[in-house]
PDB file of C-alpha atoms and ligand atoms in Angstrom:
ATOM      1  CA  MET A   1      54.327  76.596-110.071  1.00  0.00           C
ATOM      2  CA  ALA A   2      54.052  74.306-107.504  1.00  0.00           C
ATOM      3  CA  LYS A   3      56.351  75.020-104.965  1.00  0.00           C
ATOM      4  CA  ILE A   4      58.701  73.151-101.968  1.00  0.00           C
ATOM      5  CA  VAL A   5      58.708  74.544 -98.912  1.00  0.00           C
ATOM      6  CA  PHE A   6      61.740  73.175 -96.168  1.00  0.00           C
ATOM      7  CA  LEU A   7      61.164  73.898 -92.316  1.00  0.00           C
ATOM      8  CA  SER A   8      64.514  72.742 -90.514  1.00  0.00           C
ATOM      9  CA  GLY A   9      65.646  72.088 -86.899  1.00  0.00           C
ATOM     10  CA  ALA A  10      68.678  71.062 -84.945  1.00  0.00           C
ATOM     11  CA  GLY A  11      67.946  67.638 -86.679  1.00  0.00           C
ATOM     12  CA  LEU A  12      69.293  68.684 -90.062  1.00  0.00           C
ATOM     13  CA  SER A  13      73.011  70.016 -87.998  1.00  0.00           C
ATOM     14  CA  ALA A  14      73.539  67.086 -85.600  1.00  0.00           C
ATOM     15  CA  PRO A  15      74.924  65.348 -88.107  1.00  0.00           C
ATOM     16  CA  SER A  16      77.420  67.710 -89.323  1.00  0.00           C
ATOM     17  CA  GLY A  17      78.435  67.848 -84.914  1.00  0.00           C
ATOM     18  CA  LEU A  18      76.676  70.472 -83.884  1.00  0.00           C
ATOM     19  CA  SER A  19      74.744  69.699 -80.841  1.00  0.00           C
ATOM     20  CA  THR A  20      71.631  71.217 -79.858  1.00  0.00           C
ATOM     21  CA  PHE A  21      70.557  72.686 -75.646  1.00  0.00           C
ATOM     22  CA  ARG A  22      68.156  69.125 -76.026  1.00  0.00           C
ATOM     23  CA  ASP A  23      71.707  67.609 -75.975  1.00  0.00           C
ATOM     24  CA  ASN A  24      73.088  66.949 -72.491  1.00  0.00           C
ATOM     25  CA  ASN A  25      77.004  67.802 -73.867  1.00  0.00           C
ATOM     26  CA  GLY A  26      79.636  70.454 -73.876  1.00  0.00           C
ATOM     27  CA  LEU A  27      79.064  74.789 -74.272  1.00  0.00           C
ATOM     28  CA  TRP A  28      75.342  73.795 -73.179  1.00  0.00           C
ATOM     29  CA  ASP A  29      76.369  72.229 -70.048  1.00  0.00           C
ATOM     30  CA  GLU A  30      78.644  75.040 -69.234  1.00  0.00           C
ATOM     31  CA  TYR A  31      75.705  77.782 -69.283  1.00  0.00           C
ATOM     32  CA  ASP A  32      72.857  78.736 -67.829  1.00  0.00           C
ATOM     33  CA  LEU A  33      70.738  79.195 -71.045  1.00  0.00           C
ATOM     34  CA  ASP A  34      68.396  81.470 -68.344  1.00  0.00           C
ATOM     35  CA  VAL A  35      71.687  83.758 -68.401  1.00  0.00           C
ATOM     36  CA  VAL A  36      72.418  83.654 -71.762  1.00  0.00           C
ATOM     37  CA  CYS A  37      69.850  83.693 -74.316  1.00  0.00           C
ATOM     38  CA  ASN A  38      67.451  85.854 -72.858  1.00  0.00           C
ATOM     39  CA  TYR A  39      66.333  88.797 -73.778  1.00  0.00           C
ATOM     40  CA  GLN A  40      65.030  90.162 -70.263  1.00  0.00           C
ATOM     41  CA  THR A  41      68.810  90.233 -68.931  1.00  0.00           C
ATOM     42  CA  TRP A  42      70.946  89.845 -72.120  1.00  0.00           C
ATOM     43  CA  LYS A  43      72.671  93.465 -70.907  1.00  0.00           C
ATOM     44  CA  LYS A  44      73.401  92.826 -67.545  1.00  0.00           C
ATOM     45  CA  ASN A  45      74.831  89.716 -68.923  1.00  0.00           C
ATOM     46  CA  PHE A  46      76.749  90.998 -71.639  1.00  0.00           C
ATOM     47  CA  SER A  47      80.307  90.182 -71.169  1.00  0.00           C
ATOM     48  CA  ILE A  48      79.021  85.804 -70.230  1.00  0.00           C
ATOM     49  CA  VAL A  49      76.935  85.827 -73.555  1.00  0.00           C
ATOM     50  CA  HIS A  50      79.012  87.769 -75.553  1.00  0.00           C
ATOM     51  CA  GLU A  51      81.705  84.830 -74.314  1.00  0.00           C
ATOM     52  CA  PHE A  52      79.206  81.703 -74.976  1.00  0.00           C
ATOM     53  CA  TYR A  53      78.394  83.149 -78.717  1.00  0.00           C
ATOM     54  CA  ASN A  54      81.742  83.271 -79.473  1.00  0.00           C
ATOM     55  CA  LYS A  55      82.392  80.221 -78.288  1.00  0.00           C
ATOM     56  CA  ARG A  56      79.343  78.949 -80.055  1.00  0.00           C
ATOM     57  CA  ARG A  57      80.611  81.228 -83.867  1.00  0.00           C
ATOM     58  CA  MET A  58      83.817  79.535 -82.645  1.00  0.00           C
ATOM     59  CA  GLN A  59      82.402  76.176 -82.812  1.00  0.00           C
ATOM     60  CA  LEU A  60      81.056  76.612 -86.542  1.00  0.00           C
ATOM     61  CA  LYS A  61      84.899  76.064 -88.320  1.00  0.00           C
ATOM     62  CA  GLU A  62      84.903  72.688 -86.358  1.00  0.00           C
ATOM     63  CA  VAL A  63      81.732  71.340 -88.475  1.00  0.00           C
ATOM     64  CA  LYS A  64      81.410  70.329 -92.080  1.00  0.00           C
ATOM     65  CA  VAL A  65      78.070  69.598 -94.423  1.00  0.00           C
ATOM     66  CA  ASN A  66      76.449  66.874 -94.556  1.00  0.00           C
ATOM     67  CA  LYS A  67      74.338  64.898 -97.130  1.00  0.00           C
ATOM     68  CA  MET A  68      70.954  66.548 -95.942  1.00  0.00           C
ATOM     69  CA  HIS A  69      72.301  70.083 -96.835  1.00  0.00           C
ATOM     70  CA  GLU A  70      73.542  68.732 -99.974  1.00  0.00           C
ATOM     71  CA  LYS A  71      70.104  67.767-101.059  1.00  0.00           C
ATOM     72  CA  ILE A  72      68.283  70.757-100.031  1.00  0.00           C
ATOM     73  CA  ALA A  73      70.615  72.991-102.033  1.00  0.00           C
ATOM     74  CA  GLU A  74      70.510  70.594-105.060  1.00  0.00           C
ATOM     75  CA  ILE A  75      66.606  71.029-105.114  1.00  0.00           C
ATOM     76  CA  SER A  76      66.362  74.367-104.218  1.00  0.00           C
ATOM     77  CA  GLN A  77      68.849  75.033-107.617  1.00  0.00           C
ATOM     78  CA  LYS A  78      65.877  72.842-109.184  1.00  0.00           C
ATOM     79  CA  TYR A  79      62.316  73.891-108.340  1.00  0.00           C
ATOM     80  CA  GLU A  80      61.060  76.857-106.293  1.00  0.00           C
ATOM     81  CA  VAL A  81      62.007  76.521-102.592  1.00  0.00           C
ATOM     82  CA  LEU A  82      61.290  78.240-100.085  1.00  0.00           C
ATOM     83  CA  ASN A  83      63.626  77.412 -96.966  1.00  0.00           C
ATOM     84  CA  PHE A  84      63.026  78.135 -93.286  1.00  0.00           C
ATOM     85  CA  THR A  85      65.210  77.239 -90.701  1.00  0.00           C
ATOM     86  CA  GLN A  86      65.316  77.496 -87.207  1.00  0.00           C
ATOM     87  CA  ASN A  87      69.589  76.990 -86.735  1.00  0.00           C
ATOM     88  CA  VAL A  88      71.547  79.765 -86.380  1.00  0.00           C
ATOM     89  CA  ASP A  89      74.340  78.293 -88.523  1.00  0.00           C
ATOM     90  CA  ASP A  90      75.683  79.279 -92.093  1.00  0.00           C
ATOM     91  CA  LEU A  91      75.813  75.093 -93.495  1.00  0.00           C
ATOM     92  CA  LEU A  92      72.804  75.469 -95.978  1.00  0.00           C
ATOM     93  CA  GLU A  93      74.511  78.119 -97.493  1.00  0.00           C
ATOM     94  CA  ARG A  94      77.781  76.537 -97.508  1.00  0.00           C
ATOM     95  CA  ALA A  95      76.258  73.677 -99.198  1.00  0.00           C
ATOM     96  CA  GLY A  96      75.136  76.293-101.592  1.00  0.00           C
ATOM     97  CA  CYS A  97      71.237  77.629-100.904  1.00  0.00           C
ATOM     98  CA  LYS A  98      70.426  81.282-101.133  1.00  0.00           C
ATOM     99  CA  ASN A  99      68.415  82.845 -99.707  1.00  0.00           C
ATOM    100  CA  VAL A 100      67.772  80.719 -96.395  1.00  0.00           C
ATOM    101  CA  ILE A 101      65.256  82.051 -94.115  1.00  0.00           C
ATOM    102  CA  HIS A 102      66.954  81.883 -90.807  1.00  0.00           C
ATOM    103  CA  LEU A 103      63.795  81.967 -88.033  1.00  0.00           C
ATOM    104  CA  HIS A 104      65.761  82.676 -85.273  1.00  0.00           C
ATOM    105  CA  GLY A 105      69.224  84.220 -86.425  1.00  0.00           C
ATOM    106  CA  GLU A 106      71.851  83.828 -87.973  1.00  0.00           C
ATOM    107  CA  LEU A 107      75.612  82.929 -85.580  1.00  0.00           C
ATOM    108  CA  LEU A 108      77.872  84.917 -87.815  1.00  0.00           C
ATOM    109  CA  LYS A 109      75.680  88.019 -87.376  1.00  0.00           C
ATOM    110  CA  LEU A 110      75.604  91.285 -85.013  1.00  0.00           C
ATOM    111  CA  HIS A 111      73.735  94.358 -84.552  1.00  0.00           C
ATOM    112  CA  CYS A 112      73.466  96.785 -82.499  1.00  0.00           C
ATOM    113  CA  THR A 113      70.188  97.222 -80.812  1.00  0.00           C
ATOM    114  CA  ASN A 114      70.527 101.440 -80.941  1.00  0.00           C
ATOM    115  CA  CYS A 115      71.288 102.115 -84.720  1.00  0.00           C
ATOM    116  CA  ASP A 116      70.859  98.203 -85.955  1.00  0.00           C
ATOM    117  CA  TYR A 117      74.624  98.454 -87.219  1.00  0.00           C
ATOM    118  CA  LYS A 118      75.319  95.578 -88.585  1.00  0.00           C
ATOM    119  CA  ILE A 119      78.402  93.282 -88.077  1.00  0.00           C
ATOM    120  CA  ASN A 120      78.740  90.223 -90.443  1.00  0.00           C
ATOM    121  CA  PHE A 121      81.917  87.727 -89.863  1.00  0.00           C
ATOM    122  CA  THR A 122      82.666  85.302 -92.250  1.00  0.00           C
ATOM    123  CA  LEU A 123      84.597  81.783 -91.399  1.00  0.00           C
ATOM    124  CA  ASP A 124      87.924  83.286 -92.483  1.00  0.00           C
ATOM    125  CA  ASP A 125      87.685  85.761 -89.487  1.00  0.00           C
ATOM    126  CA  ASP A 126      88.655  84.740 -86.596  1.00  0.00           C
ATOM    127  CA  LEU A 127      84.472  84.625 -85.149  1.00  0.00           C
ATOM    128  CA  GLU A 128      85.767  86.273 -81.664  1.00  0.00           C
ATOM    129  CA  PHE A 129      83.399  89.605 -81.434  1.00  0.00           C
ATOM    130  CA  LYS A 130      85.708  91.257 -78.966  1.00  0.00           C
ATOM    131  CA  ILE A 131      83.898  94.022 -76.722  1.00  0.00           C
ATOM    132  CA  ALA A 132      83.527  97.034 -77.832  1.00  0.00           C
ATOM    133  CA  LYS A 133      81.314  99.775 -79.096  1.00  0.00           C
ATOM    134  CA  CYS A 134      79.168 100.440 -81.742  1.00  0.00           C
ATOM    135  CA  PRO A 135      81.525 102.189 -84.398  1.00  0.00           C
ATOM    136  CA  LYS A 136      78.551 103.775 -85.698  1.00  0.00           C
ATOM    137  CA  CYS A 137      76.983 105.438 -82.664  1.00  0.00           C
ATOM    138  CA  ASN A 138      79.113 104.432 -79.695  1.00  0.00           C
ATOM    139  CA  ASP A 139      76.576 101.840 -78.168  1.00  0.00           C
ATOM    140  CA  ASN A 140      78.155  99.991 -75.703  1.00  0.00           C
ATOM    141  CA  PHE A 141      75.173  97.064 -77.186  1.00  0.00           C
ATOM    142  CA  ILE A 142      75.772  95.125 -79.718  1.00  0.00           C
ATOM    143  CA  LYS A 143      73.964  92.131 -79.545  1.00  0.00           C
ATOM    144  CA  PRO A 144      74.719  88.811 -81.532  1.00  0.00           C
ATOM    145  CA  SER A 145      71.505  88.176 -84.080  1.00  0.00           C
ATOM    146  CA  ILE A 146      69.999  85.585 -82.354  1.00  0.00           C
ATOM    147  CA  VAL A 147      66.603  85.200 -81.496  1.00  0.00           C
ATOM    148  CA  PHE A 148      66.709  85.426 -77.393  1.00  0.00           C
ATOM    149  CA  PHE A 149      63.850  83.503 -75.225  1.00  0.00           C
ATOM    150  CA  GLY A 150      61.437  86.015 -74.407  1.00  0.00           C
ATOM    151  CA  GLU A 151      62.458  88.535 -77.799  1.00  0.00           C
ATOM    152  CA  ILE A 152      59.886  88.624 -80.676  1.00  0.00           C
ATOM    153  CA  ALA A 153      60.879  86.298 -83.753  1.00  0.00           C
ATOM    154  CA  PRO A 154      60.110  88.411 -86.783  1.00  0.00           C
ATOM    155  CA  LEU A 155      60.413  86.373 -89.537  1.00  0.00           C
ATOM    156  CA  TYR A 156      57.458  83.933 -87.465  1.00  0.00           C
ATOM    157  CA  ASP A 157      54.760  86.084 -89.544  1.00  0.00           C
ATOM    158  CA  MET A 158      56.112  85.136 -93.191  1.00  0.00           C
ATOM    159  CA  LEU A 159      56.440  81.505 -91.748  1.00  0.00           C
ATOM    160  CA  TYR A 160      52.705  81.035 -90.813  1.00  0.00           C
ATOM    161  CA  THR A 161      51.430  83.519 -93.889  1.00  0.00           C
ATOM    162  CA  GLU A 162      53.503  81.062 -96.040  1.00  0.00           C
ATOM    163  CA  PHE A 163      52.075  77.551 -94.933  1.00  0.00           C
ATOM    164  CA  ALA A 164      48.433  79.019 -95.014  1.00  0.00           C
ATOM    165  CA  ASN A 165      49.338  79.947 -98.500  1.00  0.00           C
ATOM    166  CA  LEU A 166      50.433  76.633 -99.816  1.00  0.00           C
ATOM    167  CA  GLN A 167      47.958  75.240-102.335  1.00  0.00           C
ATOM    168  CA  LYS A 168      47.729  70.896-102.438  1.00  0.00           C
ATOM    169  CA  ASP A 169      50.363  70.515-105.198  1.00  0.00           C
ATOM    170  CA  ASP A 170      52.799  71.945-102.953  1.00  0.00           C
ATOM    171  CA  LEU A 171      55.442  70.353-101.381  1.00  0.00           C
ATOM    172  CA  VAL A 172      56.309  70.403 -97.304  1.00  0.00           C
ATOM    173  CA  PHE A 173      59.264  68.750 -95.701  1.00  0.00           C
ATOM    174  CA  ILE A 174      59.590  68.942 -92.245  1.00  0.00           C
ATOM    175  CA  ILE A 175      63.130  67.587 -90.973  1.00  0.00           C
ATOM    176  CA  GLY A 176      64.938  67.705 -87.506  1.00  0.00           C
ATOM    177  CA  THR A 177      62.876  69.786 -85.293  1.00  0.00           C
ATOM    178  CA  SER A 178      61.122  68.840 -82.031  1.00  0.00           C
ATOM    179  CA  GLY A 179      57.727  70.446 -82.828  1.00  0.00           C
ATOM    180  CA  ALA A 180      58.617  72.507 -79.306  1.00  0.00           C
ATOM    181  CA  VAL A 181      59.299  76.143 -80.435  1.00  0.00           C
ATOM    182  CA  ILE A 182      57.917  76.163 -83.062  1.00  0.00           C
ATOM    183  CA  ASN A 183      54.218  74.276 -83.672  1.00  0.00           C
ATOM    184  CA  ILE A 184      54.138  72.294 -86.761  1.00  0.00           C
ATOM    185  CA  ASN A 185      50.670  70.961 -86.280  1.00  0.00           C
ATOM    186  CA  TYR A 186      49.413  74.148 -85.791  1.00  0.00           C
ATOM    187  CA  LEU A 187      51.309  75.478 -89.641  1.00  0.00           C
ATOM    188  CA  LEU A 188      50.010  72.316 -90.567  1.00  0.00           C
ATOM    189  CA  ARG A 189      46.511  72.684 -89.635  1.00  0.00           C
ATOM    190  CA  TYR A 190      46.400  75.338 -92.024  1.00  0.00           C
ATOM    191  CA  SER A 191      47.762  74.146 -94.737  1.00  0.00           C
ATOM    192  CA  ARG A 192      46.923  72.138 -98.190  1.00  0.00           C
ATOM    193  CA  ALA A 193      50.133  70.980 -98.959  1.00  0.00           C
ATOM    194  CA  LYS A 194      51.610  67.405 -99.108  1.00  0.00           C
ATOM    195  CA  ALA A 195      53.501  67.422 -95.903  1.00  0.00           C
ATOM    196  CA  ILE A 196      56.750  64.799 -95.052  1.00  0.00           C
ATOM    197  CA  LEU A 197      58.393  64.559 -91.593  1.00  0.00           C
ATOM    198  CA  ILE A 198      61.801  63.470 -90.995  1.00  0.00           C
ATOM    199  CA  ASN A 199      63.293  63.274 -87.520  1.00  0.00           C
ATOM    200  CA  LEU A 200      65.139  60.882 -85.937  1.00  0.00           C
ATOM    201  CA  GLU A 201      62.510  59.907 -83.896  1.00  0.00           C
ATOM    202  CA  LYS A 202      58.850  60.290 -82.760  1.00  0.00           C
ATOM    203  CA  ASN A 203      58.270  62.339 -79.909  1.00  0.00           C
ATOM    204  CA  GLN A 204      55.034  64.176 -78.196  1.00  0.00           C
ATOM    205  CA  TYR A 205      54.576  67.419 -79.864  1.00  0.00           C
ATOM    206  CA  ILE A 206      53.820  66.685 -84.083  1.00  0.00           C
ATOM    207  CA  ASP A 207      50.555  65.040 -84.437  1.00  0.00           C
ATOM    208  CA  GLU A 208      51.527  61.882 -87.203  1.00  0.00           C
ATOM    209  CA  SER A 209      48.071  62.141 -88.581  1.00  0.00           C
ATOM    210  CA  LEU A 210      48.749  65.768 -90.634  1.00  0.00           C
ATOM    211  CA  PHE A 211      51.802  63.827 -92.616  1.00  0.00           C
ATOM    212  CA  ASP A 212      51.650  62.169 -95.645  1.00  0.00           C
ATOM    213  CA  LYS A 213      55.210  60.443 -94.874  1.00  0.00           C
ATOM    214  CA  ILE A 214      56.437  59.860 -91.514  1.00  0.00           C
ATOM    215  CA  ILE A 215      60.281  59.060 -91.884  1.00  0.00           C
ATOM    216  CA  TYR A 216      62.251  58.479 -88.937  1.00  0.00           C
ATOM    217  CA  LYS A 217      65.969  58.253 -89.756  1.00  0.00           C
ATOM    218  CA  SER A 218      68.672  60.412 -89.003  1.00  0.00           C
ATOM    219  CA  CYS A 219      68.263  63.018 -91.990  1.00  0.00           C
ATOM    220  CA  ASP A 220      71.836  62.532 -93.707  1.00  0.00           C
ATOM    221  CA  GLU A 221      70.470  58.713 -94.211  1.00  0.00           C
ATOM    222  CA  CYS A 222      67.231  59.339 -95.994  1.00  0.00           C
ATOM    223  CA  VAL A 223      68.408  61.352 -98.558  1.00  0.00           C
ATOM    224  CA  ASP A 224      67.933  59.040-101.405  1.00  0.00           C
ATOM    225  CA  GLU A 225      64.163  59.005-100.302  1.00  0.00           C
ATOM    226  CA  ILE A 226      63.866  62.055-100.865  1.00  0.00           C
ATOM    227  CA  GLU A 227      64.686  61.952-104.012  1.00  0.00           C
ATOM    228  CA  GLN A 228      61.815  59.061-105.131  1.00  0.00           C
ATOM    229  CA  ILE A 229      59.233  61.648-102.668  1.00  0.00           C
ATOM    230  CA  ILE A 230      60.145  64.106-105.180  1.00  0.00           C
ATOM    231  CA  LYS A 231      60.626  62.312-108.233  1.00  0.00           C
ATOM    232  CA  GLN A 232      56.697  60.631-107.537  1.00  0.00           C
ATOM    233  CA  TRP A 233      55.815  65.247-106.225  1.00  0.00           C
ATOM    234  CA  LYS A 234      56.474  65.739-110.204  1.00  0.00           C
ATOM    235  CA  SER A 235      54.829  63.391-112.156  1.00  0.00           C
TER     236      SER A 235
HETATM  237 ZN1   ZN B   1      74.686 102.050 -83.410  1.00  0.00          ZN
END
């Protein structure tokens, strides 16, 4: 059965009010990314790392799903879908998506780097990790389950494999990603699927010639176009 693959990035959650490190505002200006997202030094900067991720986690209570999260959830219920995202928020899940593949981790999760003990927050919790030893092994280093700079992203293998195995009647939506972190051109060069790009604007990283259709708009403003594309694809 033909399938639909979504690969989303920060542009998907931007209309919900979540800023990213490429925007210049708020939280991201207060902290040095080289300190709070760095796998080589995070243990040394332990308390500031957790302060930063506690604040980001608490921001989740202030944001809501947008129309594109809802559209992806609706499509996921009707078709065979693979839902890759670089986003660490829980908005796709809140919209009703199951089995979201979070390539860069999840804000609501932490784990012990020694024994892999897991802490899962829900939005009903106060979302602040009060720095403590691992309750299972007593290790000092519980880490946000976010892929830091310099850390291996374990799910990239799956991403590359899935794209390489796509068939020509499959459909790919690349949504709200600059292509600066994940090389979209590389993924599409090895994929046979029809590909659609939805981004706010043209950028230097993405090769437009690899796409069958390009929409430069805020992603919450093109759900009707998505519907049309899927209708055409099905017929
Ligand atoms: Zn532990």
